[in-house]
């Protein structure tokens, strides 16, 4: 295929590098920062820079923040080749995907969103990697009336760049689940590092501290956009977490060892059940 990747940050850059390493597709890169395009050319992460013509592309992968994705499409979608499939890698789908689909439908184009579940502490092209998606979960979010061949194309692309478990679900269910599995964890990490003890942790921390704080370095512009567009599902998960945390706090305040033991045991049992379930699921 002839593929255009718009936005050469961590995910877009990694997609380009993975496509060049593991496939024979022709990859064209587009970024507002032309120095990044030059870097991608030098790294052989792309075959050429975008020259302004959208003609002949089989697939356009939008690798921008949600707001920037919509802005780019509004400015350029009327010039897209009518045989092109559009996808995006945004961590939000729901109403965002509805708006993108409406734009695509208006111009006789096809759109199906994707969400590769991969990342790093730090973003940007220079942190991108051809192996970022190896064994990573990969979500595809077609609509009820989406063409099955488009979903299959994206499945095959995910396999080509090394994805592990590939999930096909609705845009709405994607947002419901991502609020729990991803966005809630980012909120917790951001809140966790706001303790006054953070500056004193050196020499006292281990793996648990690193696990809890790794994603606190998230990009505030992107994640604010993601949180706000999924606020209903995220508030629901936050309320559950706060309720559960209050139970632990109450047990401590009351010196209630039996209650604390019960709470910890419940968490252990739920996680063990979750692990058994994951091990029993085929890819």
PDB file of N, CA, C and O in Angstrom, residues 6-7 60-77 80 86-93 96-97 99-101 103 111 221 225-226 229:
ATOM      1  N   UNK A   6       0.412  11.213   9.079  1.00  0.00           N
ATOM      2  CA  UNK A   6       0.358  12.639   9.406  1.00  0.00           C
ATOM      3  C   UNK A   6       0.663  12.808  10.890  1.00  0.00           C
ATOM      4  O   UNK A   6      -0.110  12.385  11.745  1.00  0.00           O
ATOM      5  N   UNK A   7       1.797  13.405  11.200  1.00  0.00           N
ATOM      6  CA  UNK A   7       2.236  13.575  12.583  1.00  0.00           C
ATOM      7  C   UNK A   7       3.296  12.551  12.930  1.00  0.00           C
ATOM      8  O   UNK A   7       2.997  11.360  13.054  1.00  0.00           O
ATOM      9  N   UNK A  60      -4.479   6.714   5.045  1.00  0.00           N
ATOM     10  CA  UNK A  60      -3.919   7.879   5.739  1.00  0.00           C
ATOM     11  C   UNK A  60      -4.078   7.646   7.230  1.00  0.00           C
ATOM     12  O   UNK A  60      -5.201   7.429   7.717  1.00  0.00           O
ATOM     13  N   UNK A  61      -2.972   7.663   7.948  1.00  0.00           N
ATOM     14  CA  UNK A  61      -2.977   7.433   9.397  1.00  0.00           C
ATOM     15  C   UNK A  61      -2.769   8.775  10.083  1.00  0.00           C
ATOM     16  O   UNK A  61      -1.698   9.369   9.998  1.00  0.00           O
ATOM     17  N   UNK A  62      -3.795   9.249  10.771  1.00  0.00           N
ATOM     18  CA  UNK A  62      -3.712  10.503  11.501  1.00  0.00           C
ATOM     19  C   UNK A  62      -3.104  10.230  12.875  1.00  0.00           C
ATOM     20  O   UNK A  62      -3.693   9.540  13.701  1.00  0.00           O
ATOM     21  N   UNK A  63      -1.909  10.769  13.112  1.00  0.00           N
ATOM     22  CA  UNK A  63      -1.193  10.540  14.373  1.00  0.00           C
ATOM     23  C   UNK A  63      -1.004  11.859  15.114  1.00  0.00           C
ATOM     24  O   UNK A  63       0.115  12.229  15.491  1.00  0.00           O
ATOM     25  N   UNK A  64      -2.108  12.567  15.282  1.00  0.00           N
ATOM     26  CA  UNK A  64      -2.118  13.856  15.964  1.00  0.00           C
ATOM     27  C   UNK A  64      -3.023  13.775  17.190  1.00  0.00           C
ATOM     28  O   UNK A  64      -3.744  12.801  17.385  1.00  0.00           O
ATOM     29  N   UNK A  65      -2.992  14.820  18.034  1.00  0.00           N
ATOM     30  CA  UNK A  65      -3.952  14.917  19.129  1.00  0.00           C
ATOM     31  C   UNK A  65      -5.367  14.969  18.537  1.00  0.00           C
ATOM     32  O   UNK A  65      -5.538  15.369  17.372  1.00  0.00           O
ATOM     33  N   UNK A  66      -6.384  14.600  19.301  1.00  0.00           N
ATOM     34  CA  UNK A  66      -7.751  14.615  18.761  1.00  0.00           C
ATOM     35  C   UNK A  66      -8.158  15.944  18.139  1.00  0.00           C
ATOM     36  O   UNK A  66      -8.663  15.986  17.011  1.00  0.00           O
ATOM     37  N   UNK A  67      -7.934  17.047  18.855  1.00  0.00           N
ATOM     38  CA  UNK A  67      -8.325  18.360  18.337  1.00  0.00           C
ATOM     39  C   UNK A  67      -7.581  18.687  17.050  1.00  0.00           C
ATOM     40  O   UNK A  67      -8.169  19.182  16.071  1.00  0.00           O
ATOM     41  N   UNK A  68      -6.289  18.392  17.023  1.00  0.00           N
ATOM     42  CA  UNK A  68      -5.481  18.661  15.834  1.00  0.00           C
ATOM     43  C   UNK A  68      -5.892  17.766  14.668  1.00  0.00           C
ATOM     44  O   UNK A  68      -5.836  18.182  13.499  1.00  0.00           O
ATOM     45  N   UNK A  69      -6.310  16.538  14.975  1.00  0.00           N
ATOM     46  CA  UNK A  69      -6.787  15.628  13.927  1.00  0.00           C
ATOM     47  C   UNK A  69      -8.005  16.214  13.228  1.00  0.00           C
ATOM     48  O   UNK A  69      -8.080  16.249  11.993  1.00  0.00           O
ATOM     49  N   UNK A  70      -8.963  16.682  14.020  1.00  0.00           N
ATOM     50  CA  UNK A  70     -10.167  17.273  13.432  1.00  0.00           C
ATOM     51  C   UNK A  70      -9.838  18.523  12.622  1.00  0.00           C
ATOM     52  O   UNK A  70     -10.392  18.734  11.533  1.00  0.00           O
ATOM     53  N   UNK A  71      -8.954  19.350  13.138  1.00  0.00           N
ATOM     54  CA  UNK A  71      -8.579  20.573  12.422  1.00  0.00           C
ATOM     55  C   UNK A  71      -7.913  20.245  11.086  1.00  0.00           C
ATOM     56  O   UNK A  71      -8.210  20.871  10.058  1.00  0.00           O
ATOM     57  N   UNK A  72      -7.016  19.267  11.099  1.00  0.00           N
ATOM     58  CA  UNK A  72      -6.318  18.884   9.870  1.00  0.00           C
ATOM     59  C   UNK A  72      -7.306  18.354   8.840  1.00  0.00           C
ATOM     60  O   UNK A  72      -7.227  18.701   7.640  1.00  0.00           O
ATOM     61  N   UNK A  73      -8.233  17.512   9.286  1.00  0.00           N
ATOM     62  CA  UNK A  73      -9.201  16.944   8.360  1.00  0.00           C
ATOM     63  C   UNK A  73     -10.126  18.016   7.783  1.00  0.00           C
ATOM     64  O   UNK A  73     -10.431  18.005   6.583  1.00  0.00           O
ATOM     65  N   UNK A  74     -10.567  18.932   8.616  1.00  0.00           N
ATOM     66  CA  UNK A  74     -11.435  20.010   8.124  1.00  0.00           C
ATOM     67  C   UNK A  74     -10.753  20.810   7.021  1.00  0.00           C
ATOM     68  O   UNK A  74     -11.402  21.244   6.063  1.00  0.00           O
ATOM     69  N   UNK A  75      -9.455  21.001   7.142  1.00  0.00           N
ATOM     70  CA  UNK A  75      -8.710  21.797   6.166  1.00  0.00           C
ATOM     71  C   UNK A  75      -8.381  21.020   4.899  1.00  0.00           C
ATOM     72  O   UNK A  75      -8.251  21.608   3.824  1.00  0.00           O
ATOM     73  N   UNK A  76      -8.252  19.682   5.019  1.00  0.00           N
ATOM     74  CA  UNK A  76      -7.680  18.931   3.906  1.00  0.00           C
ATOM     75  C   UNK A  76      -8.528  17.794   3.343  1.00  0.00           C
ATOM     76  O   UNK A  76      -8.246  17.312   2.244  1.00  0.00           O
ATOM     77  N   UNK A  77      -9.547  17.353   4.045  1.00  0.00           N
ATOM     78  CA  UNK A  77     -10.234  16.122   3.658  1.00  0.00           C
ATOM     79  C   UNK A  77     -10.874  16.206   2.279  1.00  0.00           C
ATOM     80  O   UNK A  77     -10.985  15.202   1.567  1.00  0.00           O
ATOM     81  N   UNK A  80      -8.665  14.678  -0.299  1.00  0.00           N
ATOM     82  CA  UNK A  80      -8.250  13.283  -0.208  1.00  0.00           C
ATOM     83  C   UNK A  80      -8.760  12.505  -1.418  1.00  0.00           C
ATOM     84  O   UNK A  80      -9.858  12.757  -1.926  1.00  0.00           O
ATOM     85  N   UNK A  86      -9.239   6.295   5.879  1.00  0.00           N
ATOM     86  CA  UNK A  86      -8.684   7.160   6.920  1.00  0.00           C
ATOM     87  C   UNK A  86      -8.750   6.431   8.250  1.00  0.00           C
ATOM     88  O   UNK A  86      -9.763   5.800   8.581  1.00  0.00           O
ATOM     89  N   UNK A  87      -7.682   6.516   9.017  1.00  0.00           N
ATOM     90  CA  UNK A  87      -7.721   6.027  10.388  1.00  0.00           C
ATOM     91  C   UNK A  87      -7.004   7.030  11.288  1.00  0.00           C
ATOM     92  O   UNK A  87      -6.337   7.946  10.813  1.00  0.00           O
ATOM     93  N   UNK A  88      -7.166   6.877  12.592  1.00  0.00           N
ATOM     94  CA  UNK A  88      -6.473   7.736  13.557  1.00  0.00           C
ATOM     95  C   UNK A  88      -6.017   6.873  14.720  1.00  0.00           C
ATOM     96  O   UNK A  88      -6.565   5.786  14.954  1.00  0.00           O
ATOM     97  N   UNK A  89      -5.031   7.335  15.463  1.00  0.00           N
ATOM     98  CA  UNK A  89      -4.492   6.572  16.584  1.00  0.00           C
ATOM     99  C   UNK A  89      -4.865   7.189  17.923  1.00  0.00           C
ATOM    100  O   UNK A  89      -4.284   6.852  18.961  1.00  0.00           O
ATOM    101  N   UNK A  90      -5.836   8.091  17.940  1.00  0.00           N
ATOM    102  CA  UNK A  90      -6.191   8.810  19.163  1.00  0.00           C
ATOM    103  C   UNK A  90      -6.698   7.856  20.252  1.00  0.00           C
ATOM    104  O   UNK A  90      -7.341   6.848  19.965  1.00  0.00           O
ATOM    105  N   UNK A  91      -6.426   8.221  21.496  1.00  0.00           N
ATOM    106  CA  UNK A  91      -6.856   7.430  22.644  1.00  0.00           C
ATOM    107  C   UNK A  91      -8.286   7.699  23.046  1.00  0.00           C
ATOM    108  O   UNK A  91      -8.706   7.311  24.135  1.00  0.00           O
ATOM    109  N   UNK A  92      -9.040   8.362  22.190  1.00  0.00           N
ATOM    110  CA  UNK A  92     -10.456   8.633  22.424  1.00  0.00           C
ATOM    111  C   UNK A  92     -11.180   8.306  21.123  1.00  0.00           C
ATOM    112  O   UNK A  92     -10.656   8.555  20.031  1.00  0.00           O
ATOM    113  N   UNK A  93     -12.357   7.749  21.225  1.00  0.00           N
ATOM    114  CA  UNK A  93     -13.140   7.468  20.027  1.00  0.00           C
ATOM    115  C   UNK A  93     -14.525   8.116  20.214  1.00  0.00           C
ATOM    116  O   UNK A  93     -14.644   9.308  20.079  1.00  0.00           O
ATOM    117  N   UNK A  96     -15.890  11.737  19.151  1.00  0.00           N
ATOM    118  CA  UNK A  96     -14.804  12.158  18.257  1.00  0.00           C
ATOM    119  C   UNK A  96     -14.853  11.357  16.958  1.00  0.00           C
ATOM    120  O   UNK A  96     -14.794  11.910  15.853  1.00  0.00           O
ATOM    121  N   UNK A  97     -14.963  10.040  17.078  1.00  0.00           N
ATOM    122  CA  UNK A  97     -15.032   9.193  15.891  1.00  0.00           C
ATOM    123  C   UNK A  97     -16.282   9.487  15.064  1.00  0.00           C
ATOM    124  O   UNK A  97     -16.254   9.413  13.831  1.00  0.00           O
ATOM    125  N   UNK A  99     -17.710  12.371  14.699  1.00  0.00           N
ATOM    126  CA  UNK A  99     -17.460  13.592  13.941  1.00  0.00           C
ATOM    127  C   UNK A  99     -16.537  13.331  12.752  1.00  0.00           C
ATOM    128  O   UNK A  99     -16.747  13.850  11.649  1.00  0.00           O
ATOM    129  N   UNK A 100     -15.506  12.510  12.975  1.00  0.00           N
ATOM    130  CA  UNK A 100     -14.593  12.187  11.880  1.00  0.00           C
ATOM    131  C   UNK A 100     -15.322  11.384  10.802  1.00  0.00           C
ATOM    132  O   UNK A 100     -15.158  11.631   9.598  1.00  0.00           O
ATOM    133  N   UNK A 101     -16.146  10.442  11.219  1.00  0.00           N
ATOM    134  CA  UNK A 101     -16.898   9.635  10.252  1.00  0.00           C
ATOM    135  C   UNK A 101     -17.841  10.514   9.437  1.00  0.00           C
ATOM    136  O   UNK A 101     -17.991  10.315   8.218  1.00  0.00           O
ATOM    137  N   UNK A 103     -17.404  13.596   8.618  1.00  0.00           N
ATOM    138  CA  UNK A 103     -16.592  14.296   7.622  1.00  0.00           C
ATOM    139  C   UNK A 103     -16.238  13.361   6.472  1.00  0.00           C
ATOM    140  O   UNK A 103     -16.303  13.743   5.294  1.00  0.00           O
ATOM    141  N   UNK A 111     -13.741   5.621   6.977  1.00  0.00           N
ATOM    142  CA  UNK A 111     -12.998   5.893   8.209  1.00  0.00           C
ATOM    143  C   UNK A 111     -13.242   4.788   9.228  1.00  0.00           C
ATOM    144  O   UNK A 111     -14.387   4.402   9.492  1.00  0.00           O
ATOM    145  N   UNK A 221      -1.321  18.688  27.421  1.00  0.00           N
ATOM    146  CA  UNK A 221      -2.278  19.133  26.401  1.00  0.00           C
ATOM    147  C   UNK A 221      -3.062  17.948  25.840  1.00  0.00           C
ATOM    148  O   UNK A 221      -4.290  17.998  25.734  1.00  0.00           O
ATOM    149  N   UNK A 225      -7.152  16.894  26.756  1.00  0.00           N
ATOM    150  CA  UNK A 225      -8.098  16.688  25.654  1.00  0.00           C
ATOM    151  C   UNK A 225      -8.770  15.320  25.778  1.00  0.00           C
ATOM    152  O   UNK A 225      -9.998  15.189  25.670  1.00  0.00           O
ATOM    153  N   UNK A 226      -7.968  14.286  26.026  1.00  0.00           N
ATOM    154  CA  UNK A 226      -8.515  12.932  26.146  1.00  0.00           C
ATOM    155  C   UNK A 226      -9.459  12.818  27.339  1.00  0.00           C
ATOM    156  O   UNK A 226     -10.551  12.234  27.237  1.00  0.00           O
ATOM    157  N   UNK A 229     -12.804  14.744  26.728  1.00  0.00           N
ATOM    158  CA  UNK A 229     -13.689  14.117  25.741  1.00  0.00           C
ATOM    159  C   UNK A 229     -14.285  12.805  26.255  1.00  0.00           C
ATOM    160  O   UNK A 229     -15.259  12.302  25.688  1.00  0.00           O
TER     161      UNK A 229
END
